[in-house]
Amino acid sequence: MRAEREYSTMNGKYTLYEIDTPIILVIGISKELNDFSQLQAMKHKLEEEGYASLIMSDYSDKFDDDEIVDMSLLTSAETIIEKAINMNHYAKHLEITKKVDTFVVGASTGVSSFGKNIVEDFGISAYVISKALPPDCIVLNSFYSEYGETTIAGISAEIESFLGENIDVLNILPKTIDFARSESEGRIISVNMNIAKTKKEVQSWDAQNFCFSEKSDDVDEVVEKCCEILKAYSEIELI
């Protein structure tokens, strides 16, 4: 479903609406960790858990479903402010017309830069999305690091500082960065890790917000953690 409704203004000012529908934002340290199949799998798993869900994303070639919203047209506005307003106003329109329980929002670009030679988009897209559609839960897809949870937690803290939002779920995939090749080619080159060994290592880490996915559409643990967070929020609101 392609978003064609232009952003509007209220009283001549740019205004952000309050989005009451819970928003799960899925981002990756690098675009190499982002996969549209993950968003689809999360939508289907959420619906199995009883949450009617709608995907909003800027993967512009993936839209043949009324429950998937193409944000690429919304993000093509000339200024960052217009992009944010477009996304926010269209999400409010969808909230009113679609009556879903959850928005699953995904950015196709990465949220980190890797030195001067590999910048991707500096995390700008993820930042704009997080301001336009303030998330109730953030899933961060991450490479595995041989230096363990401390290194990944440090990277997560830097991203939290940049976004101004907490990372709720750190999802580790069995991939690591080949830094030599990446620097040489000017883009992130990843290397697949042994799945069983990597899973065992991640499961030994102490932090409760880590989980492991064998591949992008392996989302059961990710969705389970997201549901726990959303339920906790709803309980707080009821109090």
Tab-separated table of C-alpha atoms in Angstrom:
chain	number	residue	atom	x	y	z
A	1	MET	CA	0.000	0.000	0.000
A	2	ARG	CA	1.630	3.215	-1.113
A	3	ALA	CA	1.240	6.261	1.101
A	4	GLU	CA	-0.077	9.075	-1.048
A	5	ARG	CA	-1.583	11.425	1.530
A	6	GLU	CA	0.494	14.588	1.744
A	7	TYR	CA	1.475	15.956	5.118
A	8	SER	CA	-0.684	18.765	6.477
A	9	THR	CA	-0.120	21.652	8.851
A	10	MET	CA	-2.174	22.933	11.739
A	11	ASN	CA	-2.550	26.676	12.146
A	12	GLY	CA	0.285	27.164	9.698
A	13	LYS	CA	2.732	25.244	11.894
A	14	TYR	CA	4.399	21.884	11.644
A	15	THR	CA	2.650	19.755	14.265
A	16	LEU	CA	3.329	16.205	15.382
A	17	TYR	CA	0.358	14.115	16.414
A	18	GLU	CA	0.415	11.809	19.415
A	19	ILE	CA	0.445	8.226	18.127
A	20	ASP	CA	-1.410	6.067	20.645
A	21	THR	CA	-0.901	2.764	18.843
A	22	PRO	CA	2.208	0.968	20.204
A	23	ILE	CA	5.180	1.276	17.845
A	24	ILE	CA	7.946	-1.324	17.533
A	25	LEU	CA	10.945	0.188	15.731
A	26	VAL	CA	13.380	-2.275	14.135
A	27	ILE	CA	16.826	-0.919	13.251
A	28	GLY	CA	20.217	-2.394	12.450
A	29	ILE	CA	23.725	-1.313	13.327
A	30	SER	CA	24.344	-1.666	9.577
A	31	LYS	CA	22.001	-2.006	6.622
A	32	GLU	CA	23.612	-5.431	6.133
A	33	LEU	CA	21.583	-6.611	9.129
A	34	ASN	CA	18.255	-5.233	7.921
A	35	ASP	CA	15.941	-7.544	6.034
A	36	PHE	CA	12.325	-7.004	5.084
A	37	SER	CA	11.583	-10.650	5.854
A	38	GLN	CA	12.214	-9.863	9.526
A	39	LEU	CA	9.431	-7.264	9.550
A	40	GLN	CA	7.043	-9.662	7.832
A	41	ALA	CA	7.875	-12.462	10.257
A	42	MET	CA	7.390	-10.126	13.230
A	43	LYS	CA	4.009	-9.025	11.901
A	44	HIS	CA	2.858	-12.622	11.496
A	45	LYS	CA	4.156	-13.663	14.930
A	46	LEU	CA	2.534	-10.655	16.610
A	47	GLU	CA	-0.758	-11.565	14.988
A	48	GLU	CA	-0.389	-15.121	16.305
A	49	GLU	CA	-0.058	-13.525	19.735
A	50	GLY	CA	-3.263	-11.558	19.159
A	51	TYR	CA	-1.835	-8.193	18.012
A	52	ALA	CA	-3.255	-7.004	14.689
A	53	SER	CA	-0.206	-5.375	13.087
A	54	LEU	CA	0.741	-3.137	10.203
A	55	ILE	CA	4.216	-2.667	8.724
A	56	MET	CA	5.538	0.797	7.925
A	57	SER	CA	8.876	0.789	6.129
A	58	ASP	CA	10.978	2.460	3.453
A	59	TYR	CA	11.778	-0.741	1.532
A	60	SER	CA	10.224	0.722	-1.610
A	61	ASP	CA	10.053	-2.525	-3.634
A	62	LYS	CA	8.098	-4.625	-1.133
A	63	PHE	CA	4.568	-3.316	-1.239
A	64	ASP	CA	1.903	-5.658	-2.550
A	65	ASP	CA	-0.086	-5.976	0.665
A	66	ASP	CA	-2.689	-3.678	2.214
A	67	GLU	CA	-1.113	-4.301	5.618
A	68	ILE	CA	2.267	-2.930	4.521
A	69	VAL	CA	2.807	0.809	4.121
A	70	ASP	CA	5.532	2.196	1.859
A	71	MET	CA	7.210	5.126	3.615
A	72	SER	CA	9.657	5.772	0.778
A	73	LEU	CA	7.351	8.375	-0.772
A	74	LEU	CA	6.927	10.049	2.603
A	75	THR	CA	10.684	10.213	3.131
A	76	SER	CA	11.306	11.785	-0.290
A	77	ALA	CA	10.325	15.243	0.964
A	78	GLU	CA	12.909	17.982	0.585
A	79	THR	CA	13.628	18.648	4.257
A	80	ILE	CA	14.037	16.443	7.313
A	81	ILE	CA	11.204	18.283	9.044
A	82	GLU	CA	8.862	17.547	6.132
A	83	LYS	CA	9.880	13.885	6.181
A	84	ALA	CA	9.078	13.631	9.877
A	85	ILE	CA	5.756	15.434	9.491
A	86	ASN	CA	4.805	13.223	6.542
A	87	MET	CA	5.455	10.033	8.478
A	88	ASN	CA	3.768	11.229	11.645
A	89	HIS	CA	0.624	12.526	9.958
A	90	TYR	CA	0.225	9.462	7.793
A	91	ALA	CA	0.677	7.189	10.816
A	92	LYS	CA	-2.086	9.117	12.586
A	93	HIS	CA	-4.278	8.687	9.514
A	94	LEU	CA	-3.606	4.936	9.585
A	95	GLU	CA	-4.261	4.761	13.316
A	96	ILE	CA	-7.708	6.227	12.772
A	97	THR	CA	-8.610	4.237	9.660
A	98	LYS	CA	-6.921	0.854	10.157
A	99	LYS	CA	-7.534	0.237	13.882
A	100	VAL	CA	-4.509	-2.025	14.371
A	101	ASP	CA	-2.894	-2.945	17.695
A	102	THR	CA	0.739	-2.417	16.714
A	103	PHE	CA	2.855	-0.661	14.098
A	104	VAL	CA	6.018	-2.541	13.106
A	105	VAL	CA	8.315	0.162	11.733
A	106	GLY	CA	11.535	-0.669	9.909
A	107	ALA	CA	14.352	1.393	8.403
A	108	SER	CA	16.290	-0.106	5.486
A	109	THR	CA	19.457	1.827	6.353
A	110	GLY	CA	21.850	1.329	9.270
A	111	VAL	CA	22.123	3.438	12.391
A	112	SER	CA	25.921	3.499	12.801
A	113	SER	CA	28.918	4.705	10.834
A	114	PHE	CA	32.158	2.768	10.648
A	115	GLY	CA	34.843	5.371	10.195
A	116	LYS	CA	35.364	7.865	7.400
A	117	ASN	CA	35.330	5.269	4.642
A	118	ILE	CA	32.048	3.563	5.601
A	119	VAL	CA	29.374	5.991	6.710
A	120	GLU	CA	26.138	4.488	5.328
A	121	ASP	CA	23.687	7.330	6.154
A	122	PHE	CA	25.006	8.270	9.631
A	123	GLY	CA	21.810	6.863	11.146
A	124	ILE	CA	19.846	9.884	9.921
A	125	SER	CA	16.906	7.844	8.590
A	126	ALA	CA	16.500	5.941	11.847
A	127	TYR	CA	16.758	9.184	13.807
A	128	VAL	CA	14.046	10.908	11.754
A	129	ILE	CA	11.758	7.895	12.014
A	130	SER	CA	12.232	7.715	15.795
A	131	LYS	CA	11.223	11.376	16.137
A	132	ALA	CA	8.263	11.138	13.775
A	133	LEU	CA	7.036	7.850	15.237
A	134	PRO	CA	8.243	7.722	18.867
A	135	PRO	CA	8.773	4.025	19.591
A	136	ASP	CA	7.428	2.086	22.544
A	137	CYS	CA	9.957	-0.661	21.876
A	138	ILE	CA	13.210	-0.625	19.871
A	139	VAL	CA	14.833	-3.755	18.439
A	140	LEU	CA	18.480	-3.292	17.453
A	141	ASN	CA	19.954	-5.918	15.135
A	142	SER	CA	23.646	-6.337	15.845
A	143	PHE	CA	26.661	-8.224	14.588
A	144	TYR	CA	28.260	-10.722	16.951
A	145	SER	CA	31.460	-9.497	18.579
A	146	GLU	CA	34.207	-11.788	19.813
A	147	TYR	CA	34.753	-9.239	22.581
A	148	GLY	CA	31.377	-10.157	24.004
A	149	GLU	CA	28.408	-8.417	25.497
A	150	THR	CA	30.363	-5.472	26.916
A	151	THR	CA	31.388	-4.269	23.457
A	152	ILE	CA	27.905	-4.675	22.005
A	153	ALA	CA	26.333	-3.001	25.036
A	154	GLY	CA	28.743	-0.084	24.526
A	155	ILE	CA	27.716	0.282	20.893
A	156	SER	CA	24.075	0.116	21.964
A	157	ALA	CA	24.666	2.890	24.526
A	158	GLU	CA	26.148	5.128	21.807
A	159	ILE	CA	23.093	4.540	19.620
A	160	GLU	CA	20.791	5.277	22.570
A	161	SER	CA	22.590	8.577	23.092
A	162	PHE	CA	22.241	9.432	19.403
A	163	LEU	CA	18.544	8.520	19.146
A	164	GLY	CA	17.568	9.742	22.592
A	165	GLU	CA	15.707	6.447	23.083
A	166	ASN	CA	16.385	3.235	24.983
A	167	ILE	CA	17.270	0.057	23.106
A	168	ASP	CA	14.896	-2.561	24.495
A	169	VAL	CA	15.961	-5.679	22.584
A	170	LEU	CA	19.490	-6.367	21.351
A	171	ASN	CA	19.131	-9.015	18.662
A	172	ILE	CA	22.412	-10.742	17.764
A	173	LEU	CA	22.760	-12.411	14.389
A	174	PRO	CA	25.515	-14.962	13.593
A	175	LYS	CA	27.543	-12.508	11.535
A	176	THR	CA	30.660	-10.479	12.175
A	177	ILE	CA	32.372	-7.707	10.233
A	178	ASP	CA	35.358	-8.358	7.985
A	179	PHE	CA	36.970	-4.994	8.713
A	180	ALA	CA	39.862	-5.381	6.246
A	181	ARG	CA	37.584	-6.070	3.278
A	182	SER	CA	35.040	-3.511	4.440
A	183	GLU	CA	37.662	-0.751	4.574
A	184	SER	CA	39.001	-1.790	1.177
A	185	GLU	CA	35.593	-1.843	-0.531
A	186	GLY	CA	34.039	1.106	1.307
A	187	ARG	CA	31.047	-0.881	2.524
A	188	ILE	CA	30.279	-3.346	5.273
A	189	ILE	CA	31.264	-6.908	4.375
A	190	SER	CA	30.014	-9.502	6.841
A	191	VAL	CA	31.167	-13.040	7.534
A	192	ASN	CA	28.806	-15.782	8.705
A	193	MET	CA	29.576	-17.332	12.086
A	194	ASN	CA	28.967	-20.849	13.341
A	195	ILE	CA	25.321	-20.696	14.421
A	196	ALA	CA	25.426	-23.206	17.293
A	197	LYS	CA	28.610	-21.763	18.804
A	198	THR	CA	27.417	-18.164	18.508
A	199	LYS	CA	24.008	-18.986	19.987
A	200	LYS	CA	25.592	-20.725	22.970
A	201	GLU	CA	27.854	-17.724	23.587
A	202	VAL	CA	25.038	-15.172	23.408
A	203	GLN	CA	22.826	-17.267	25.689
A	204	SER	CA	25.617	-17.228	28.301
A	205	TRP	CA	25.552	-13.429	28.528
A	206	ASP	CA	23.997	-11.927	31.644
A	207	ALA	CA	21.962	-9.024	30.256
A	208	GLN	CA	18.267	-9.810	29.908
A	209	ASN	CA	17.717	-7.738	26.760
A	210	PHE	CA	19.971	-9.859	24.521
A	211	CYS	CA	18.501	-12.453	22.200
A	212	PHE	CA	19.806	-14.495	19.286
A	213	SER	CA	18.331	-15.038	15.812
A	214	GLU	CA	19.741	-17.707	13.529
A	215	LYS	CA	18.517	-15.683	10.538
A	216	SER	CA	16.501	-12.531	9.907
A	217	ASP	CA	13.074	-14.168	9.938
A	218	ASP	CA	13.812	-16.131	13.134
A	219	VAL	CA	11.835	-13.759	15.333
A	220	ASP	CA	10.107	-15.801	18.056
A	221	GLU	CA	12.400	-14.626	20.867
A	222	VAL	CA	12.456	-11.049	19.565
A	223	VAL	CA	8.663	-10.832	19.471
A	224	GLU	CA	8.375	-12.488	22.884
A	225	LYS	CA	10.559	-9.775	24.408
A	226	CYS	CA	8.664	-7.039	22.550
A	227	CYS	CA	5.334	-8.357	23.834
A	228	GLU	CA	6.674	-8.372	27.404
A	229	ILE	CA	7.672	-4.723	27.044
A	230	LEU	CA	4.366	-3.674	25.481
A	231	LYS	CA	2.413	-5.501	28.199
A	232	ALA	CA	4.495	-3.763	30.869
A	233	TYR	CA	3.717	-0.377	29.306
A	234	SER	CA	-0.004	-1.129	29.169
A	235	GLU	CA	-0.005	-2.172	32.839
A	236	ILE	CA	1.730	1.072	33.817
A	237	GLU	CA	-0.819	3.104	31.842
A	238	LEU	CA	-3.693	1.276	33.571
A	239	ILE	CA	-2.232	2.180	36.968
